[in-house]
Every structure is written in structure tokens, then in C-alpha cells.
Amino acid sequence: MIKYIFITGGVISSLGKGIAAASIGKLLEAKGLKVTIIKCDPYLNVDPGTMSPFQHGEVYVTDDGAETDLDLGHYERFTNAVLSRDNNITTGKIYYSVITKERRGDYLGKTVQIIPHITDEIKNSIKKASQGKKHDVVIVEIGGTVGDIEGLPFLEAIRQFKLELGYSNAINIHLTLVPFIKSAGEIKTKPTQHSVGTLREIGIMADIILCRTEKNIPKEAREKIGLFCNVNPEAVISAIDVESIYEVPIKYSQEGLDTLIFRKLKLKAGKSDLSQWTKAVLEPLKSPSKEVEIAVVGKYIALQDAYKSIYEALIHGAISNNVKLVIRKVDSELIEKNGAEKYFKNVKGILIPGGFGVRGIEGKISAAQFARENKIPYFGICLGMHTAVVEFSRNVCGLKNANSTEFSKGTKNPVISLLDEQKAVKEKGATMRLGAYDCTLKKGTKAYNAYKKINISERHRHRFEFNSKFHDIIEKNGIIFSGINPQSKLVEIVELKDHPWFLACQFHPEFKSKPDRVHPLFREFVKAAANR
Ligand code: GLN
């Protein structure tokens, strides 16, 4: 029997439900269970692929090529769960499927309604993502905040689902905020009471209340929350602020959350083993040997979530090299205005992440030039590979006005151009070259030395690609094509011959890095930066 944990959030958004779900997954794995995690997003987009990072933050990509919510990134970083498109359920997807069935005639004679048709579709989607892979526990995070109109069908669906499963097979964990009011010098439980009350009004009883808080919640406050929220005080868990998100599973375990979940779900408790996580992740975070400052150049740097996986993978690189990472966020448009030099004083490495659109592109090209000329370690990812190739073509190969056709359609030297398969594509949603593709590495290159194997697989999300017509002239001038797709022959990695560490890849290695299993390219990039 698969057990289910439903996670909802109350009071305010951004409390870290994703980290909570991922941490609970980690705790269950530490006790020997197999888990998967599903994110339900109540918006009407079918997936976040068409949304701006300002709306949504990063778009995370799974192996099977789904464009998903960034919380799936947390789930994969914290656990061993292998996620797919089934792990991100949106209102858009649910309605799309129900309306398609209605047009096909599947509901002939019936009025199609939110209850039961939408709620059944939600339940079936959750079941679909849970089945066939021998999971012991399925964690389902409901996005948004309790009380949102658009979240109601999801809440109704999990209410029904819990009833069908039986109360020892499913529990509800509600994440709330317990604020500390400075002027009164005390913490306040009322918002939590209201939020749990709202949940109760729609028929959901919280089994465990997870309270985000700055200060430890005293015994009396726990008792009060328990009394008014209809749980034992021991089911009121404080989720106190921590410096690193990777401490969260340990804190939860110290609070007894894992034991409590096991008891409520009548699971057989193995001994918890978080020692590897503590040793590999937390200890190096606490005692780094030195600081390494790395610049990330983008146009969404004002937004914390836009480059989430990049920042996390850099932290993993720092952990694996036992250094403290300092990220200098550089706005590419400012480089266009003021030149590169001003922004890179004393940085040890420059990273250009993925991106779309012409705004800020010349700033990124200048950053690539600055890194190449000053022998600063450079890591280009997707668009960061395009900028590196454009810069090298213009300034080393003498290819005047070389560009990507994404930014200059009629350029005489289109060193980056639209993939052939993209030429007929009209629709925007889920039509890029997406997901895992193979890549073959050339021996003796920086790429090979990082991975230490020939055949790798990495995740993609792009429409433009290196133009093979320019292969010879660019190679002759000193770029090594160190990674190639064996089927399509597309260029996946380029690197500079004459540079301490200058590597750019077409894929997104950041999606496959974990704190205790750093991605080899992030490990080597941070190492090169630390050695500078
Ligand atoms: N805009 C570029 C393309 O579509 C790069 C995409 C990316 O960086 N993810 O190919």
C-alpha cells in the first residue's frame, strides 16, 4: 500500500513548501523508504515553459523533457527520486485533458463539472505519477496558499483522496508562519489558527502543523496551537530559520518530524541515517577553507529564483572544493552601458547562464571577452555558450558582426542559428529541443577530465545551436569541440585551448547537480576559480 503525504501552505506564500516537501522526502529516504514527490500548481498555464522568469522564476527541466516548476529541482536535489512530466500537475493540464475528453465524447450525456470531473482528473493524475515505480511514500505539494480560489479543486481532490485511502494511509501537513512581533516581544499563533481553520472549513484536518519561525516556539505556544488547531502539541513542529536549506532535513529530524510521520502513517521505522548528508554537505558548508567570488551575469539577477539551479549547483561546487562561495550578481545591461572591467574586479570566475531575447546580450558577449582575455575561468551555459562562440568568432576569427540569428536574423556570419528541426515550429509551448540527449566527449579535453568518461547524457532547453558551417575556421583559431551529440552531430561543448578553464555547453548541467553529488563541470569550474 502506497502512503501519501499532502503538503499545503497557509498565511503567506514563499514559506518554502518546496524545501519542506524535499526535506521530508530526504528524511523518509534516510529511513530506507522509496519516495516520489509531485507538485500541483493551480495556475492555468499547461506548464511554466511560456512564463517569464519574473512571473515564475526558473523553469526546471526533467530528463523526459518536461518544463516544470522549480520545486522539482529541490525534490531532485534532496532525494533520489527520478521525476518526469507526471510529477508536475497544473490546472492547465487538468482542464486540457478534461476538455479533450469532453470533445471526444467520453462524458456523453453528462454535464462536465469541477466536481467530479476536474477533481477525478486530479486524483487520477496523482495516482498516475505514483504508480508502477514501487514507491513507499508519495509526497504531494499543493502550490499556492490555502484560501486561494484557484487552489480549491486541488484541496477538494486531496480531501476525497484521503477519505478513499483511509486515514492511516494519508496525512496532511500544513506549513504556516508563526511571526515574532518585536514590539510585543512575542510570537503570534493567530495566523496559524486561522489558516488551519480555513483548511478545516473545506473538510481537511491537518495532522501535522509545521511552523516557520525565527524563534523557537515555546511549549505553551505549541500547546495553544495544538488546542485550537485540533492536534496534539507534539504534532506542532517548529521549522526554524536556518542558514542553509540543506540543514532543513536535519532540523526536522531533531524536532521528531520523521518519527511522527512514521507513526501516523503506520510505517515500519528503520533507523534513520543522515550521517552521509551531514558529512558530505553540512560539514564543508560550516568550515570552508577560503572564499571564492564568482560572477553570474544575467538580466534577471534581481530575482532570487530566476537562476535557482545555477546558484545551487555553484554552492555544490563550493561544497565539493571546501570553499565558501560568494556570488556577485552582475546585470548584463549595466555592462553594456559601463563596460565589463568595472564589474569583474577580483572575481575568480564568470558564469553566463541560459537566457532568451536580445536584451543585455552585448553585455554578456563583453563578459565572455573579458574572461577570455584576462584568463578568468569561464563557464557558459546554453545562451552562455552562444555568447562565447559569438565573441570568439568576432574578436579572434575576424568574422565581422558574427551573431546568433536569435539576435540578428540577417547577420552575414550566423555562427549560432536555428536548429533545423525548429524551422517548421509555430507554437511556443513545449516545442524547444527539450530533455536528455547523449553526448560523446573527446579524450584529453577539460570536459573529459571532468566527467572521466566518454558517454554522458544531459538536459537541454533551446532552439538555437552552433552552426556547423563555421566549424573549421573556429577550430583552426583555437576552440576545441569537446562534446558532440552522437546522433545529430550537434555541438554540445566547446572549450578554449589556451586558457586555464574556459568551457561552455549547450545543455544545462545545473539541473543534475546535487549537494552530495556535485555535477563534474561545476566541481571543476569552482576548482579552477579557487586556484586562480
Ligand atoms: N535562447 C537560446 C536558444 O533558444 C538559449 C536558450 C537557453 O539558454 N536555455 O537556443
Coordinates of C-alpha atoms and ligand atoms in Angstrom, one line a residue:
M1 CA 0.0 0.0 0.0
I2 CA 1.4 3.3 -1.1
K3 CA 1.2 6.0 1.6
Y4 CA 0.5 9.7 0.8
I5 CA 1.6 12.9 2.4
F6 CA -0.2 16.0 1.3
I7 CA 1.5 19.3 2.0
T8 CA -0.4 22.6 2.0
G9 CA 0.7 26.1 2.9
G10 CA -1.0 28.9 4.8
V11 CA -0.7 32.5 5.9
I12 CA 1.7 33.8 3.2
S13 CA 3.4 32.4 0.1
S14 CA 7.2 31.8 -0.1
L15 CA 7.4 29.9 3.2
G16 CA 9.4 27.2 1.5
K17 CA 6.9 24.4 0.9
G18 CA 9.1 23.0 -1.8
I19 CA 12.1 22.8 0.5
A20 CA 9.8 21.3 3.2
A21 CA 8.5 18.6 0.7
A22 CA 12.0 17.9 -0.5
S23 CA 13.3 17.7 3.1
I24 CA 10.5 15.3 4.2
G25 CA 11.5 13.2 1.1
K26 CA 15.1 13.2 2.3
L27 CA 14.0 12.1 5.8
L28 CA 12.0 9.2 4.5
E29 CA 14.8 8.0 2.3
A30 CA 17.2 8.3 5.2
K31 CA 15.0 5.7 6.9
G32 CA 15.2 3.4 3.9
L33 CA 12.0 4.2 2.0
K34 CA 11.5 4.9 -1.7
V35 CA 9.7 8.2 -2.4
T36 CA 8.4 10.4 -5.2
I37 CA 7.2 13.9 -5.0
I38 CA 4.5 15.6 -7.0
K39 CA 3.9 19.4 -7.3
C40 CA 0.4 20.6 -8.1
D41 CA 0.3 24.2 -9.5
P42 CA -3.1 25.9 -9.6
Y43 CA -2.4 28.2 -12.5
L44 CA -4.0 27.8 -15.9
N45 CA -0.7 27.6 -18.0
V46 CA -0.3 24.0 -19.1
D47 CA 3.4 24.3 -17.9
P48 CA 5.6 27.2 -16.9
G49 CA 7.6 27.0 -20.1
T50 CA 6.0 30.0 -21.6
M51 CA 6.2 32.2 -18.5
S52 CA 8.7 34.9 -17.8
P53 CA 11.2 34.3 -15.1
F54 CA 9.8 37.4 -13.4
Q55 CA 6.4 35.6 -13.1
H56 CA 7.7 32.2 -12.2
G57 CA 11.4 32.0 -11.5
E58 CA 13.4 29.3 -13.2
V59 CA 11.9 26.7 -15.5
Y60 CA 13.2 23.3 -14.4
V61 CA 13.7 20.6 -17.0
T62 CA 13.4 16.9 -16.3
D63 CA 15.1 14.0 -18.3
D64 CA 11.9 13.4 -20.2
G65 CA 11.9 17.0 -21.4
A66 CA 9.1 18.5 -19.3
E67 CA 9.3 22.2 -18.5
T68 CA 8.4 22.2 -14.8
D69 CA 8.1 24.2 -11.6
L70 CA 11.4 24.9 -9.9
D71 CA 10.3 23.0 -6.8
L72 CA 11.0 19.8 -8.8
G73 CA 14.6 20.9 -8.7
H74 CA 14.5 20.9 -4.9
Y75 CA 13.0 17.5 -5.0
E76 CA 15.7 16.0 -7.2
R77 CA 18.5 17.8 -5.4
F78 CA 17.4 16.5 -1.9
T79 CA 16.3 12.9 -2.9
N80 CA 17.0 10.1 -5.3
A81 CA 13.5 10.4 -6.9
V82 CA 13.7 10.4 -10.7
L83 CA 11.0 12.9 -11.8
S84 CA 9.1 13.2 -15.1
R85 CA 6.3 15.3 -16.6
D86 CA 3.8 13.4 -14.5
N87 CA 5.3 14.9 -11.3
N88 CA 4.1 18.4 -12.1
I89 CA 0.3 18.8 -12.4
T90 CA -1.1 22.1 -13.3
T91 CA -4.7 23.3 -13.6
G92 CA -4.0 24.0 -17.3
K93 CA -3.0 20.3 -17.8
I94 CA -6.1 19.1 -15.9
Y95 CA -8.5 21.2 -17.9
Y96 CA -6.8 20.5 -21.2
S97 CA -7.3 16.8 -20.6
V98 CA -10.9 17.1 -19.4
I99 CA -11.9 19.3 -22.3
T100 CA -10.2 17.0 -24.8
K101 CA -12.1 14.1 -23.3
E102 CA -15.4 16.0 -23.5
R103 CA -14.8 16.8 -27.2
R104 CA -14.1 13.2 -27.8
G105 CA -17.4 12.3 -26.3
D106 CA -16.0 10.5 -23.2
Y107 CA -18.6 12.1 -21.0
L108 CA -21.5 11.8 -23.5
G109 CA -24.8 12.8 -21.9
K110 CA -23.2 14.3 -18.8
T111 CA -22.7 17.8 -17.6
V112 CA -19.0 18.2 -17.1
Q113 CA -18.2 19.9 -13.8
I114 CA -15.4 20.8 -11.4
I115 CA -16.7 18.1 -9.1
P116 CA -16.4 15.3 -10.0
H117 CA -14.7 15.6 -13.4
I118 CA -11.9 18.0 -12.5
T119 CA -11.3 16.6 -9.1
D120 CA -11.3 13.0 -10.5
E121 CA -8.8 14.1 -13.1
I122 CA -6.6 15.5 -10.4
K123 CA -6.8 12.3 -8.3
N124 CA -6.0 10.2 -11.4
S125 CA -3.1 12.3 -12.3
I126 CA -1.7 11.9 -8.8
K127 CA -2.2 8.1 -9.0
K128 CA -0.6 8.0 -12.4
A129 CA 2.6 9.7 -11.1
S130 CA 2.6 7.4 -8.0
Q131 CA 2.2 4.0 -9.7
G132 CA 4.4 1.4 -11.3
K133 CA 7.6 2.5 -9.7
K134 CA 7.4 0.8 -6.3
H135 CA 7.2 3.9 -4.2
D136 CA 6.6 3.5 -0.5
V137 CA 5.5 7.1 0.0
V138 CA 4.2 9.7 -2.4
I139 CA 4.5 13.4 -1.3
V140 CA 2.1 15.8 -2.9
E141 CA 2.8 19.5 -2.6
I142 CA -0.2 21.8 -3.4
G143 CA 1.1 25.1 -4.6
G144 CA -0.3 28.5 -3.5
T145 CA -1.8 29.4 -0.2
V146 CA -4.9 28.0 1.5
G147 CA -7.8 30.3 0.8
D148 CA -6.8 30.9 -2.9
I149 CA -9.8 30.4 -5.2
E150 CA -7.8 28.6 -7.8
G151 CA -6.4 26.1 -5.3
L152 CA -9.8 24.8 -4.2
P153 CA -10.2 21.9 -6.7
F154 CA -6.9 20.5 -5.7
L155 CA -7.8 20.7 -2.0
E156 CA -11.2 19.1 -2.7
A157 CA -9.4 16.4 -4.6
I158 CA -6.9 15.6 -1.8
R159 CA -9.8 15.7 0.7
Q160 CA -11.6 13.0 -1.2
F161 CA -8.4 11.1 -1.9
K162 CA -7.5 10.8 1.8
L163 CA -11.0 9.5 2.6
E164 CA -10.7 6.8 -0.1
L165 CA -7.2 5.8 1.0
G166 CA -8.1 5.6 4.7
Y167 CA -6.7 7.8 7.4
S168 CA -3.7 5.7 8.3
N169 CA -2.6 5.8 4.6
A170 CA -2.5 9.5 4.1
I171 CA -1.7 12.6 6.2
N172 CA -1.9 16.3 5.8
I173 CA 1.0 18.5 6.7
H174 CA 0.2 22.2 6.8
L175 CA 3.1 24.7 6.7
T176 CA 2.3 28.1 8.3
L177 CA 4.1 31.2 9.6
V178 CA 4.4 31.9 13.3
P179 CA 5.6 35.5 13.3
F180 CA 7.7 37.1 16.0
I181 CA 6.4 40.6 16.8
K182 CA 9.3 42.7 18.0
S183 CA 7.3 45.4 19.8
A184 CA 5.3 42.8 21.8
G185 CA 8.4 40.6 22.2
E186 CA 6.4 37.5 21.5
I187 CA 5.4 35.1 18.8
K188 CA 1.9 35.1 17.5
T189 CA -0.2 32.0 16.8
K190 CA -3.4 33.6 15.4
P191 CA -2.5 33.5 11.7
T192 CA -1.8 29.7 12.1
Q193 CA -5.1 29.2 13.8
H194 CA -7.0 31.0 11.0
S195 CA -5.1 29.1 8.3
V196 CA -5.8 25.7 9.8
G197 CA -9.4 26.9 10.3
T198 CA -9.8 27.7 6.6
L199 CA -8.5 24.2 5.8
R200 CA -11.0 22.7 8.2
E201 CA -13.9 24.6 6.6
I202 CA -13.2 22.7 3.4
G203 CA -13.0 19.4 5.3
I204 CA -9.3 18.9 5.6
M205 CA -7.9 18.2 9.1
A206 CA -4.2 19.0 9.4
D207 CA -2.4 16.1 11.0
I208 CA 0.9 17.9 11.5
I209 CA 1.5 21.7 11.6
L210 CA 4.9 22.8 10.5
C211 CA 5.5 26.3 11.8
R212 CA 8.1 28.5 10.0
T213 CA 9.5 30.8 12.7
E214 CA 12.5 33.0 13.6
K215 CA 12.5 31.9 17.2
N216 CA 11.9 28.5 18.8
I217 CA 8.3 28.0 19.6
P218 CA 7.9 27.7 23.4
K219 CA 5.9 24.8 24.9
E220 CA 2.9 27.0 25.9
A221 CA 2.6 28.3 22.3
R222 CA 2.7 24.7 20.9
E223 CA 0.0 23.7 23.3
K224 CA -2.1 26.7 22.2
I225 CA -1.6 25.9 18.5
G226 CA -2.4 22.3 19.2
L227 CA -5.6 23.1 21.2
F228 CA -7.0 25.4 18.6
C229 CA -5.8 23.5 15.6
N230 CA -7.0 20.1 16.8
V231 CA -3.7 18.3 17.0
N232 CA -1.5 17.1 19.9
P233 CA 1.2 19.6 20.8
E234 CA 3.8 17.1 19.6
A235 CA 2.4 17.5 16.1
V236 CA 3.2 21.2 16.2
I237 CA 6.7 21.2 14.8
S238 CA 8.9 24.3 14.6
A239 CA 10.7 24.9 11.4
I240 CA 13.2 27.5 12.5
D241 CA 15.1 29.7 10.0
V242 CA 18.5 28.2 9.1
E243 CA 21.5 29.4 7.2
S244 CA 21.5 26.8 4.5
I245 CA 18.4 25.0 3.1
Y246 CA 20.4 21.8 3.3
E247 CA 20.2 21.9 7.1
V248 CA 16.4 21.7 7.0
P249 CA 16.1 17.8 7.0
I250 CA 18.5 17.6 10.0
K251 CA 16.4 20.2 11.9
Y252 CA 13.2 18.4 11.1
S253 CA 14.6 15.2 12.3
Q254 CA 15.8 16.8 15.6
E255 CA 12.2 18.0 16.0
G256 CA 11.0 14.5 15.6
L257 CA 9.1 15.0 12.4
D258 CA 10.3 11.8 10.8
T259 CA 9.3 9.7 13.8
L260 CA 5.9 11.4 13.9
I261 CA 5.2 10.8 10.2
F262 CA 6.2 7.1 10.6
R263 CA 3.8 6.7 13.5
K264 CA 0.9 8.5 11.8
L265 CA 1.3 6.5 8.6
K266 CA 1.9 3.3 10.5
L267 CA 5.1 2.7 8.7
K268 CA 7.8 0.4 9.9
A269 CA 10.6 2.5 11.2
G270 CA 14.1 1.8 10.1
K271 CA 17.0 3.6 11.7
S272 CA 17.5 7.0 10.3
D273 CA 20.8 7.6 8.7
L274 CA 21.6 11.2 7.8
S275 CA 25.3 10.8 8.5
Q276 CA 26.4 10.9 4.9
W277 CA 24.4 14.1 4.2
T278 CA 25.9 15.7 7.3
K279 CA 29.4 14.7 6.4
A280 CA 29.3 15.4 2.7
V281 CA 27.1 18.6 2.7
L282 CA 26.9 20.3 6.1
E283 CA 30.4 19.9 7.4
P284 CA 32.1 21.5 4.4
L285 CA 29.5 24.3 4.5
K286 CA 30.4 25.1 8.1
S287 CA 34.2 25.1 7.8
P288 CA 35.3 26.3 4.3
S289 CA 39.0 26.8 3.7
K290 CA 38.6 30.2 1.9
E291 CA 36.2 32.5 0.0
V292 CA 35.8 32.3 -3.8
E293 CA 33.8 35.1 -5.6
I294 CA 32.1 34.1 -8.8
A295 CA 30.1 36.5 -11.1
V296 CA 26.8 35.4 -12.6
V297 CA 25.9 37.6 -15.5
G298 CA 22.2 37.8 -16.4
K299 CA 19.3 40.1 -17.0
Y300 CA 17.2 38.5 -14.2
I301 CA 19.7 38.8 -11.4
A302 CA 17.4 41.0 -9.4
L303 CA 15.2 38.0 -8.9
Q304 CA 16.4 35.3 -6.5
D305 CA 14.5 32.4 -8.1
A306 CA 15.4 33.1 -11.8
Y307 CA 18.7 31.2 -11.7
K308 CA 17.9 28.9 -8.8
S309 CA 19.5 25.7 -10.0
I310 CA 22.6 27.6 -11.2
Y311 CA 23.1 29.2 -7.7
E312 CA 22.5 25.8 -6.0
A313 CA 24.9 24.0 -8.4
L314 CA 27.6 26.7 -7.6
I315 CA 27.1 26.0 -3.9
H316 CA 27.6 22.3 -4.6
G317 CA 30.8 23.2 -6.4
A318 CA 31.9 25.1 -3.4
I319 CA 31.0 22.3 -1.0
S320 CA 33.0 19.8 -3.1
N321 CA 36.0 22.1 -3.1
N322 CA 35.6 23.0 0.5
V323 CA 35.4 26.8 -0.2
K324 CA 32.9 29.4 0.7
L325 CA 31.0 30.7 -2.3
V326 CA 30.3 34.4 -2.8
I327 CA 28.1 35.2 -5.8
R328 CA 28.4 38.6 -7.5
K329 CA 25.2 39.1 -9.5
V330 CA 26.0 41.3 -12.5
D331 CA 23.3 42.8 -14.7
S332 CA 24.3 42.3 -18.3
E333 CA 22.6 45.6 -19.3
L334 CA 24.9 47.5 -17.0
I335 CA 27.9 46.0 -18.7
E336 CA 26.6 47.3 -22.0
K337 CA 26.4 50.8 -20.5
N338 CA 29.6 50.9 -18.5
G339 CA 31.9 48.3 -19.9
A340 CA 33.0 44.9 -18.4
E341 CA 36.0 45.8 -16.3
K342 CA 34.2 47.7 -13.6
Y343 CA 32.1 44.7 -12.7
F344 CA 34.7 41.9 -12.6
K345 CA 37.4 43.4 -10.4
N346 CA 38.8 40.5 -8.3
V347 CA 36.2 37.9 -9.4
K348 CA 37.7 34.4 -9.7
G349 CA 35.2 33.1 -12.2
I350 CA 32.5 34.3 -14.6
L351 CA 29.3 32.2 -15.3
I352 CA 26.8 33.1 -18.0
P353 CA 23.6 31.1 -17.6
G354 CA 20.8 30.4 -20.1
G355 CA 18.5 33.1 -21.4
F356 CA 16.3 34.3 -24.2
G357 CA 16.0 37.5 -26.2
V358 CA 18.3 40.3 -27.3
R359 CA 18.2 42.5 -24.2
G360 CA 21.5 42.5 -22.4
I361 CA 23.2 40.2 -25.0
E362 CA 26.0 42.5 -25.9
G363 CA 26.8 42.8 -22.2
K364 CA 27.1 39.1 -22.0
I365 CA 29.4 39.0 -25.0
S366 CA 31.6 41.6 -23.4
A367 CA 31.7 39.5 -20.3
A368 CA 32.8 36.4 -22.3
Q369 CA 35.5 38.5 -23.9
F370 CA 36.7 39.8 -20.6
A371 CA 37.0 36.3 -19.2
R372 CA 38.9 35.0 -22.3
E373 CA 41.3 37.9 -22.5
N374 CA 42.0 38.0 -18.7
K375 CA 42.2 34.3 -18.3
I376 CA 39.4 34.2 -15.8
P377 CA 37.7 30.8 -15.5
Y378 CA 34.5 31.0 -17.7
F379 CA 31.5 28.7 -17.6
G380 CA 28.9 29.3 -20.3
I381 CA 25.6 27.5 -20.2
C382 CA 23.3 27.4 -23.2
L383 CA 23.0 31.1 -24.1
G384 CA 26.4 31.4 -22.3
M385 CA 27.8 29.0 -25.0
H386 CA 26.2 31.2 -27.7
T387 CA 27.8 34.3 -26.3
A388 CA 31.2 32.6 -26.0
V389 CA 31.1 31.4 -29.6
V390 CA 29.9 34.8 -31.0
E391 CA 32.6 36.7 -29.1
F392 CA 35.4 34.3 -30.2
S393 CA 34.1 34.5 -33.8
R394 CA 34.1 38.3 -33.9
N395 CA 37.3 39.0 -31.9
V396 CA 39.6 36.1 -32.7
C397 CA 38.4 34.6 -36.0
G398 CA 37.7 38.0 -37.5
L399 CA 34.2 37.1 -38.5
K400 CA 32.7 40.6 -38.7
N401 CA 29.4 41.1 -36.9
A402 CA 29.1 37.4 -36.1
N403 CA 26.0 36.7 -34.2
S404 CA 23.2 34.3 -33.3
T405 CA 20.2 34.5 -35.6
E406 CA 18.2 34.8 -32.5
F407 CA 19.5 38.4 -32.1
S408 CA 20.3 39.3 -35.7
K409 CA 18.3 37.5 -38.3
G410 CA 20.2 38.7 -41.3
T411 CA 23.8 38.5 -39.9
K412 CA 26.5 37.6 -42.5
N413 CA 28.1 35.3 -40.0
P414 CA 25.4 33.3 -38.3
V415 CA 27.7 31.3 -36.1
I416 CA 24.7 30.3 -34.0
S417 CA 21.5 29.5 -35.9
L418 CA 18.1 28.0 -35.5
L419 CA 18.1 24.2 -35.3
D420 CA 16.8 22.6 -38.5
E421 CA 14.0 20.8 -36.6
Q422 CA 12.8 24.2 -35.2
K423 CA 12.2 25.7 -38.6
A424 CA 8.7 24.4 -39.0
V425 CA 7.7 25.0 -35.4
K426 CA 4.9 27.6 -34.9
E427 CA 3.7 27.0 -31.4
K428 CA 5.6 28.2 -28.4
G429 CA 4.6 25.7 -25.7
A430 CA 6.9 22.6 -25.2
T431 CA 8.4 22.9 -28.6
M432 CA 12.1 23.5 -27.9
R433 CA 14.8 20.8 -28.0
L434 CA 14.0 19.6 -24.5
G435 CA 15.3 17.0 -22.1
A436 CA 18.0 14.4 -22.1
Y437 CA 20.3 13.9 -25.1
D438 CA 23.5 11.9 -25.3
C439 CA 26.9 13.5 -25.8
T440 CA 30.2 12.0 -26.6
L441 CA 33.3 13.6 -25.1
K442 CA 36.8 13.9 -26.7
K443 CA 39.6 12.4 -24.6
G444 CA 42.2 14.8 -23.2
T445 CA 39.8 17.7 -23.0
K446 CA 38.7 19.6 -19.9
A447 CA 35.2 18.2 -20.4
Y448 CA 36.6 14.6 -20.5
N449 CA 38.8 15.3 -17.5
A450 CA 35.8 16.5 -15.5
Y451 CA 33.5 13.6 -16.3
K452 CA 36.2 10.9 -16.7
K453 CA 34.1 9.1 -19.2
I454 CA 33.2 9.2 -22.9
N455 CA 29.4 8.9 -22.9
I456 CA 27.3 11.3 -21.0
S457 CA 23.7 12.5 -21.0
E458 CA 22.5 16.0 -20.2
R459 CA 19.3 18.0 -20.2
H460 CA 18.5 20.6 -22.9
R461 CA 16.2 23.6 -23.4
H462 CA 16.9 25.6 -26.5
R463 CA 16.1 26.4 -30.2
F464 CA 19.4 27.7 -31.4
E465 CA 22.6 25.8 -31.9
F466 CA 26.2 26.1 -33.1
N467 CA 26.2 26.4 -36.9
S468 CA 28.5 23.6 -38.3
K469 CA 29.4 25.7 -41.4
F470 CA 31.8 27.6 -39.1
H471 CA 33.3 24.5 -37.6
D472 CA 36.7 24.6 -39.4
I473 CA 37.5 28.3 -39.1
I474 CA 36.6 28.4 -35.4
E475 CA 38.5 25.2 -34.6
K476 CA 41.6 26.5 -36.5
N477 CA 41.6 29.5 -34.3
G478 CA 41.7 27.6 -31.0
I479 CA 38.3 26.3 -29.9
I480 CA 38.0 22.6 -29.1
F481 CA 34.7 21.0 -29.8
S482 CA 34.9 18.6 -26.9
G483 CA 31.4 17.3 -26.8
I484 CA 29.2 16.2 -29.7
N485 CA 25.8 14.6 -29.9
P486 CA 26.5 11.1 -31.5
Q487 CA 23.2 11.0 -33.5
S488 CA 22.7 14.6 -34.7
K489 CA 26.4 15.7 -34.6
L490 CA 25.3 18.9 -32.8
V491 CA 27.9 20.6 -30.8
E492 CA 27.3 20.2 -27.1
I493 CA 30.5 21.5 -25.5
V494 CA 33.2 24.0 -26.6
E495 CA 36.3 24.9 -24.8
L496 CA 39.3 27.1 -25.3
K497 CA 42.7 25.6 -25.9
D498 CA 44.7 28.4 -24.5
H499 CA 43.0 29.3 -21.2
P500 CA 43.1 27.9 -17.6
W501 CA 39.4 27.0 -17.8
F502 CA 37.0 28.3 -20.4
L503 CA 34.2 25.9 -21.2
A504 CA 30.7 26.4 -22.5
C505 CA 27.9 23.8 -23.0
Q506 CA 24.7 23.7 -24.9
F507 CA 22.9 21.8 -22.2
H508 CA 22.0 22.6 -18.6
P509 CA 24.3 20.8 -16.2
E510 CA 22.8 22.7 -13.2
F511 CA 19.7 20.5 -13.4
K512 CA 21.7 17.4 -12.5
S513 CA 23.8 18.7 -9.6
K514 CA 23.1 17.6 -6.0
P515 CA 24.7 18.8 -2.8
D516 CA 26.2 15.4 -2.1
R517 CA 26.8 14.5 -5.7
V518 CA 28.1 17.7 -7.4
H519 CA 28.0 17.9 -11.2
P520 CA 31.5 17.4 -12.5
L521 CA 31.5 20.6 -14.5
F522 CA 30.5 22.8 -11.6
R523 CA 33.1 21.0 -9.4
E524 CA 35.9 21.7 -12.0
F525 CA 34.7 25.3 -12.6
V526 CA 34.8 26.2 -8.9
K527 CA 38.1 24.4 -8.6
A528 CA 39.6 26.5 -11.4
A529 CA 38.2 29.7 -9.8
A530 CA 39.6 28.7 -6.4
N531 CA 43.0 28.1 -7.9
R532 CA 43.1 31.5 -9.6
Ligands
GLN1 N1 17.8 31.5 -26.4 C1 18.7 30.4 -26.7 C2 18.0 29.3 -27.5 O1 16.8 29.2 -27.6 C3 19.3 29.8 -25.5 C4 18.3 29.1 -24.6 C5 18.8 28.8 -23.2 O2 19.8 29.5 -22.8 N2 18.2 28.0 -22.5 O3 18.7 28.5 -28.1

